[in-house]
Amino acid sequence: ARLISRAGSLTNLSKYPASTVQILGAEKALFRALKVRGNTPKYGLIYHSSFIGRAGAKNKGRISRYLANKCSMASRIDCFSDFSSTKFGETLRSQVEERL
C-alpha cells in the first residue's frame, strides 16, 4: 500500500521498472548520492518489509532487489489482468520465502 501511494496509483507503479520500485521512497538519498558521486541507496520503502528484516546482513541488498522484482511483477499482474485472483500473489510470495 505504501508503494502504491508513493507511486500515485497502481497503474503508475506497474509502469516502473523493478530498479525504481526498489529505491522508491529514497529519492532524497539517491539524488544526494548522485550529486556527490557517492554510493546510491539499495532500498527505500522496501526496507520496512518483514522479508528484508529476516534476511541476513550480507543478503539485504540482494533480497531487496529480488523483492522489488516480485513487487513489480505483482503490480503488473494486478493492474493489467482481466480477472482478480490471488494465485499469482501467493506464488510470488512463496518464491520470496524460499529465497530467504
Tab-separated table of N, CA and C in Angstrom:
chain	number	residue	atom	x	y	z
A	1	ALA	N	0.820	-1.187	0.000
A	1	ALA	CA	0.000	0.000	0.000
A	1	ALA	C	0.867	1.255	0.000
A	2	ARG	N	1.995	1.207	0.714
A	2	ARG	CA	2.882	2.375	0.741
A	2	ARG	C	3.512	2.617	-0.622
A	3	LEU	N	3.855	1.540	-1.307
A	3	LEU	CA	4.436	1.691	-2.641
A	3	LEU	C	3.434	2.313	-3.604
A	4	ILE	N	2.177	1.881	-3.523
A	4	ILE	CA	1.142	2.419	-4.401
A	4	ILE	C	0.917	3.896	-4.112
A	5	SER	N	0.857	4.266	-2.834
A	5	SER	CA	0.630	5.673	-2.501
A	5	SER	C	1.820	6.531	-2.907
A	6	ARG	N	3.025	5.994	-2.801
A	6	ARG	CA	4.219	6.753	-3.190
A	6	ARG	C	4.283	6.936	-4.706
A	7	ALA	N	3.862	5.897	-5.447
A	7	ALA	CA	3.872	5.969	-6.909
A	7	ALA	C	2.718	6.805	-7.444
A	8	GLY	N	1.649	6.927	-6.679
A	8	GLY	CA	0.496	7.710	-7.105
A	8	GLY	C	-0.711	6.854	-7.436
A	9	SER	N	-0.498	5.734	-8.072
A	9	SER	CA	-1.586	4.808	-8.389
A	9	SER	C	-0.980	3.451	-8.751
A	10	LEU	N	-1.828	2.453	-8.809
A	10	LEU	CA	-1.377	1.112	-9.180
A	10	LEU	C	-0.870	1.097	-10.618
A	11	THR	N	-1.515	1.867	-11.487
A	11	THR	CA	-1.080	1.933	-12.881
A	11	THR	C	0.317	2.528	-12.990
A	12	ASN	N	0.566	3.607	-12.240
A	12	ASN	CA	1.901	4.211	-12.261
A	12	ASN	C	2.948	3.250	-11.710
A	13	LEU	N	2.611	2.544	-10.629
A	13	LEU	CA	3.542	1.589	-10.037
A	13	LEU	C	3.870	0.464	-11.013
A	14	SER	N	2.870	0.016	-11.759
A	14	SER	CA	3.103	-1.082	-12.697
A	14	SER	C	3.973	-0.657	-13.876
A	15	LYS	N	4.056	0.635	-14.134
A	15	LYS	CA	4.894	1.126	-15.233
A	15	LYS	C	6.351	1.307	-14.830
A	16	TYR	N	6.633	1.308	-13.535
A	16	TYR	CA	8.009	1.479	-13.066
A	16	TYR	C	8.800	0.185	-13.227
A	17	PRO	N	10.077	0.283	-13.588
A	17	PRO	CA	10.918	-0.916	-13.573
A	17	PRO	C	11.240	-1.321	-12.138
A	18	ALA	N	11.713	-2.527	-11.950
A	18	ALA	CA	11.998	-3.038	-10.606
A	18	ALA	C	13.065	-2.212	-9.903
A	19	SER	N	14.009	-1.665	-10.656
A	19	SER	CA	15.064	-0.857	-10.038
A	19	SER	C	14.499	0.411	-9.414
A	20	THR	N	13.469	0.976	-10.012
A	20	THR	CA	12.828	2.164	-9.455
A	20	THR	C	11.976	1.792	-8.253
A	21	VAL	N	11.290	0.660	-8.317
A	21	VAL	CA	10.475	0.200	-7.189
A	21	VAL	C	11.361	-0.047	-5.974
A	22	GLN	N	12.568	-0.543	-6.214
A	22	GLN	CA	13.485	-0.852	-5.121
A	22	GLN	C	13.864	0.394	-4.323
A	23	ILE	N	14.072	1.532	-4.979
A	23	ILE	CA	14.504	2.734	-4.262
A	23	ILE	C	13.377	3.744	-4.081
A	24	LEU	N	12.151	3.337	-4.356
A	24	LEU	CA	11.010	4.221	-4.167
A	24	LEU	C	10.917	4.628	-2.701
A	25	GLY	N	10.926	5.903	-2.441
A	25	GLY	CA	10.909	6.401	-1.072
A	25	GLY	C	12.268	6.887	-0.623
A	26	ALA	N	13.301	6.639	-1.413
A	26	ALA	CA	14.658	7.080	-1.064
A	26	ALA	C	15.181	8.066	-2.105
A	27	GLU	N	14.292	8.851	-2.684
A	27	GLU	CA	14.691	9.772	-3.741
A	27	GLU	C	15.683	10.817	-3.245
A	28	LYS	N	15.459	11.301	-2.043
A	28	LYS	CA	16.343	12.330	-1.497
A	28	LYS	C	17.773	11.798	-1.365
A	29	ALA	N	17.908	10.585	-0.841
A	29	ALA	CA	19.229	9.972	-0.697
A	29	ALA	C	19.840	9.655	-2.060
A	30	LEU	N	19.004	9.260	-3.020
A	30	LEU	CA	19.506	8.943	-4.355
A	30	LEU	C	20.099	10.176	-5.020
A	31	PHE	N	19.369	11.282	-4.998
A	31	PHE	CA	19.861	12.487	-5.662
A	31	PHE	C	21.071	13.073	-4.939
A	32	ARG	N	21.112	12.931	-3.625
A	32	ARG	CA	22.288	13.382	-2.873
A	32	ARG	C	23.512	12.551	-3.262
A	33	ALA	N	23.324	11.240	-3.399
A	33	ALA	CA	24.430	10.354	-3.783
A	33	ALA	C	24.896	10.641	-5.206
A	34	LEU	N	23.962	10.913	-6.104
A	34	LEU	CA	24.341	11.225	-7.477
A	34	LEU	C	25.072	12.561	-7.560
A	35	LYS	N	24.683	13.489	-6.706
A	35	LYS	CA	25.294	14.819	-6.703
A	35	LYS	C	26.762	14.755	-6.288
A	36	VAL	N	27.061	13.987	-5.253
A	36	VAL	CA	28.437	13.899	-4.759
A	36	VAL	C	29.159	12.657	-5.291
A	37	ARG	N	28.525	11.956	-6.231
A	37	ARG	CA	29.087	10.746	-6.836
A	37	ARG	C	29.427	9.691	-5.792
A	38	GLY	N	28.534	9.523	-4.834
A	38	GLY	CA	28.713	8.516	-3.789
A	38	GLY	C	27.942	7.255	-4.113
A	39	ASN	N	27.821	6.400	-3.122
A	39	ASN	CA	27.071	5.153	-3.293
A	39	ASN	C	25.579	5.439	-3.265
A	40	THR	N	24.847	4.871	-4.213
A	40	THR	CA	23.402	5.061	-4.264
A	40	THR	C	22.733	4.127	-3.264
A	41	PRO	N	21.530	4.484	-2.785
A	41	PRO	CA	20.853	3.634	-1.797
A	41	PRO	C	20.406	2.309	-2.414
A	42	LYS	N	20.368	1.273	-1.573
A	42	LYS	CA	19.956	-0.050	-2.042
A	42	LYS	C	18.460	-0.259	-1.895
A	43	TYR	N	17.825	0.454	-0.964
A	43	TYR	CA	16.405	0.239	-0.733
A	43	TYR	C	15.757	1.495	-0.185
A	44	GLY	N	14.454	1.595	-0.435
A	44	GLY	CA	13.662	2.703	0.066
A	44	GLY	C	12.589	2.164	1.002
A	45	LEU	N	11.351	2.205	0.549
A	45	LEU	CA	10.237	1.713	1.366
A	45	LEU	C	10.295	0.198	1.560
A	46	ILE	N	10.931	-0.499	0.654
A	46	ILE	CA	11.028	-1.961	0.745
A	46	ILE	C	11.789	-2.382	1.995
A	47	TYR	N	12.654	-1.506	2.504
A	47	TYR	CA	13.464	-1.833	3.675
A	47	TYR	C	12.595	-2.184	4.882
A	48	HIS	N	11.390	-1.636	4.962
A	48	HIS	CA	10.500	-1.870	6.096
A	48	HIS	C	9.732	-3.182	5.978
A	49	SER	N	9.953	-3.926	4.918
A	49	SER	CA	9.284	-5.209	4.729
A	49	SER	C	9.816	-6.245	5.711
A	50	SER	N	8.958	-7.162	6.103
A	50	SER	CA	9.383	-8.226	7.019
A	50	SER	C	10.382	-9.166	6.351
A	51	PHE	N	10.335	-9.267	5.021
A	51	PHE	CA	11.284	-10.117	4.307
A	51	PHE	C	12.708	-9.581	4.450
A	52	ILE	N	12.867	-8.286	4.347
A	52	ILE	CA	14.197	-7.673	4.476
A	52	ILE	C	14.676	-7.799	5.916
A	53	GLY	N	13.762	-7.694	6.872
A	53	GLY	CA	14.129	-7.832	8.278
A	53	GLY	C	14.632	-9.221	8.621
A	54	ARG	N	14.100	-10.237	7.937
A	54	ARG	CA	14.522	-11.616	8.195
A	54	ARG	C	15.806	-11.994	7.468
A	55	ALA	N	16.194	-11.200	6.481
A	55	ALA	CA	17.395	-11.518	5.703
A	55	ALA	C	18.646	-11.204	6.506
A	56	GLY	N	19.708	-11.913	6.208
A	56	GLY	CA	20.986	-11.665	6.861
A	56	GLY	C	21.573	-10.341	6.402
A	57	ALA	N	22.551	-9.847	7.134
A	57	ALA	CA	23.145	-8.548	6.826
A	57	ALA	C	23.784	-8.532	5.435
A	58	LYS	N	24.384	-9.634	5.045
A	58	LYS	CA	25.033	-9.689	3.732
A	58	LYS	C	24.027	-9.747	2.589
A	59	ASN	N	22.863	-10.316	2.848
A	59	ASN	CA	21.891	-10.563	1.782
A	59	ASN	C	20.796	-9.517	1.667
A	60	LYS	N	20.806	-8.470	2.478
A	60	LYS	CA	19.712	-7.498	2.444
A	60	LYS	C	19.582	-6.814	1.092
A	61	GLY	N	20.682	-6.442	0.489
A	61	GLY	CA	20.644	-5.806	-0.828
A	61	GLY	C	20.117	-6.742	-1.896
A	62	ARG	N	20.554	-7.981	-1.844
A	62	ARG	CA	20.127	-8.979	-2.829
A	62	ARG	C	18.640	-9.291	-2.678
A	63	ILE	N	18.188	-9.478	-1.448
A	63	ILE	CA	16.770	-9.763	-1.198
A	63	ILE	C	15.920	-8.547	-1.556
A	64	SER	N	16.427	-7.355	-1.302
A	64	SER	CA	15.724	-6.133	-1.667
A	64	SER	C	15.495	-6.070	-3.174
A	65	ARG	N	16.510	-6.395	-3.944
A	65	ARG	CA	16.403	-6.393	-5.401
A	65	ARG	C	15.410	-7.455	-5.872
A	66	TYR	N	15.471	-8.635	-5.267
A	66	TYR	CA	14.572	-9.733	-5.628
A	66	TYR	C	13.124	-9.387	-5.275
A	67	LEU	N	12.923	-8.796	-4.098
A	67	LEU	CA	11.580	-8.414	-3.659
A	67	LEU	C	11.004	-7.310	-4.545
A	68	ALA	N	11.834	-6.362	-4.952
A	68	ALA	CA	11.379	-5.299	-5.854
A	68	ALA	C	10.939	-5.886	-7.187
A	69	ASN	N	11.662	-6.881	-7.662
A	69	ASN	CA	11.303	-7.553	-8.903
A	69	ASN	C	9.938	-8.221	-8.777
A	70	LYS	N	9.712	-8.923	-7.684
A	70	LYS	CA	8.435	-9.612	-7.479
A	70	LYS	C	7.293	-8.610	-7.276
A	71	CYS	N	7.555	-7.501	-6.580
A	71	CYS	CA	6.531	-6.460	-6.400
A	71	CYS	C	6.150	-5.842	-7.740
A	72	SER	N	7.137	-5.624	-8.571
A	72	SER	CA	6.885	-5.058	-9.888
A	72	SER	C	6.028	-6.003	-10.734
A	73	MET	N	6.355	-7.285	-10.710
A	73	MET	CA	5.562	-8.259	-11.464
A	73	MET	C	4.144	-8.355	-10.915
A	74	ALA	N	4.006	-8.346	-9.583
A	74	ALA	CA	2.677	-8.450	-8.975
A	74	ALA	C	1.821	-7.231	-9.309
A	75	SER	N	2.421	-6.049	-9.315
A	75	SER	CA	1.645	-4.847	-9.635
A	75	SER	C	1.185	-4.874	-11.089
A	76	ARG	N	2.012	-5.398	-11.976
A	76	ARG	CA	1.615	-5.500	-13.387
A	76	ARG	C	0.492	-6.505	-13.570
A	77	ILE	N	0.572	-7.621	-12.858
A	77	ILE	CA	-0.492	-8.626	-12.941
A	77	ILE	C	-1.797	-8.045	-12.406
A	78	ASP	N	-1.736	-7.363	-11.254
A	78	ASP	CA	-2.941	-6.787	-10.659
A	78	ASP	C	-3.546	-5.698	-11.535
A	79	CYS	N	-2.704	-4.908	-12.158
A	79	CYS	CA	-3.201	-3.780	-12.935
A	79	CYS	C	-3.781	-4.201	-14.283
A	80	PHE	N	-3.098	-5.084	-14.972
A	80	PHE	CA	-3.461	-5.364	-16.354
A	80	PHE	C	-4.215	-6.666	-16.579
A	81	SER	N	-4.452	-7.464	-15.524
A	81	SER	CA	-5.209	-8.700	-15.727
A	81	SER	C	-6.702	-8.394	-15.754
A	82	ASP	N	-7.432	-9.217	-16.470
A	82	ASP	CA	-8.869	-9.006	-16.618
A	82	ASP	C	-9.670	-9.553	-15.451
A	83	PHE	N	-9.103	-10.495	-14.712
A	83	PHE	CA	-9.823	-11.091	-13.592
A	83	PHE	C	-8.980	-10.975	-12.331
A	84	SER	N	-9.651	-10.994	-11.198
A	84	SER	CA	-8.980	-10.859	-9.906
A	84	SER	C	-8.690	-12.241	-9.333
A	85	SER	N	-7.433	-12.474	-8.987
A	85	SER	CA	-7.037	-13.763	-8.441
A	85	SER	C	-5.864	-13.565	-7.491
A	86	THR	N	-5.820	-14.391	-6.446
A	86	THR	CA	-4.704	-14.318	-5.501
A	86	THR	C	-3.645	-15.373	-5.802
A	87	LYS	N	-3.879	-16.172	-6.827
A	87	LYS	CA	-2.982	-17.276	-7.153
A	87	LYS	C	-1.568	-16.784	-7.474
A	88	PHE	N	-1.463	-15.732	-8.276
A	88	PHE	CA	-0.149	-15.223	-8.671
A	88	PHE	C	0.586	-14.612	-7.482
A	89	GLY	N	-0.132	-13.862	-6.667
A	89	GLY	CA	0.485	-13.240	-5.496
A	89	GLY	C	1.011	-14.253	-4.503
A	90	GLU	N	0.238	-15.303	-4.284
A	90	GLU	CA	0.684	-16.357	-3.364
A	90	GLU	C	1.911	-17.080	-3.908
A	91	THR	N	1.949	-17.288	-5.211
A	91	THR	CA	3.109	-17.940	-5.828
A	91	THR	C	4.353	-17.073	-5.689
A	92	LEU	N	4.214	-15.776	-5.960
A	92	LEU	CA	5.354	-14.866	-5.847
A	92	LEU	C	5.842	-14.773	-4.406
A	93	ARG	N	4.904	-14.762	-3.465
A	93	ARG	CA	5.284	-14.700	-2.049
A	93	ARG	C	6.050	-15.952	-1.623
A	94	SER	N	5.583	-17.107	-2.082
A	94	SER	CA	6.277	-18.347	-1.721
A	94	SER	C	7.677	-18.391	-2.333
A	95	GLN	N	7.844	-17.816	-3.523
A	95	GLN	CA	9.172	-17.761	-4.139
A	95	GLN	C	10.127	-16.895	-3.321
A	96	VAL	N	9.626	-15.778	-2.795
A	96	VAL	CA	10.468	-14.905	-1.968
A	96	VAL	C	10.825	-15.606	-0.668
A	97	GLU	N	9.865	-16.303	-0.059
A	97	GLU	CA	10.140	-17.005	1.198
A	97	GLU	C	11.146	-18.134	1.000
A	98	GLU	N	11.101	-18.804	-0.149
A	98	GLU	CA	12.088	-19.848	-0.441
A	98	GLU	C	13.488	-19.262	-0.541
A	99	ARG	N	13.577	-18.061	-1.055
A	99	ARG	CA	14.876	-17.413	-1.266
A	99	ARG	C	15.547	-17.052	0.053
A	100	LEU	N	14.729	-16.820	1.097
A	100	LEU	CA	15.300	-16.493	2.406
A	100	LEU	C	15.915	-17.739	2.980
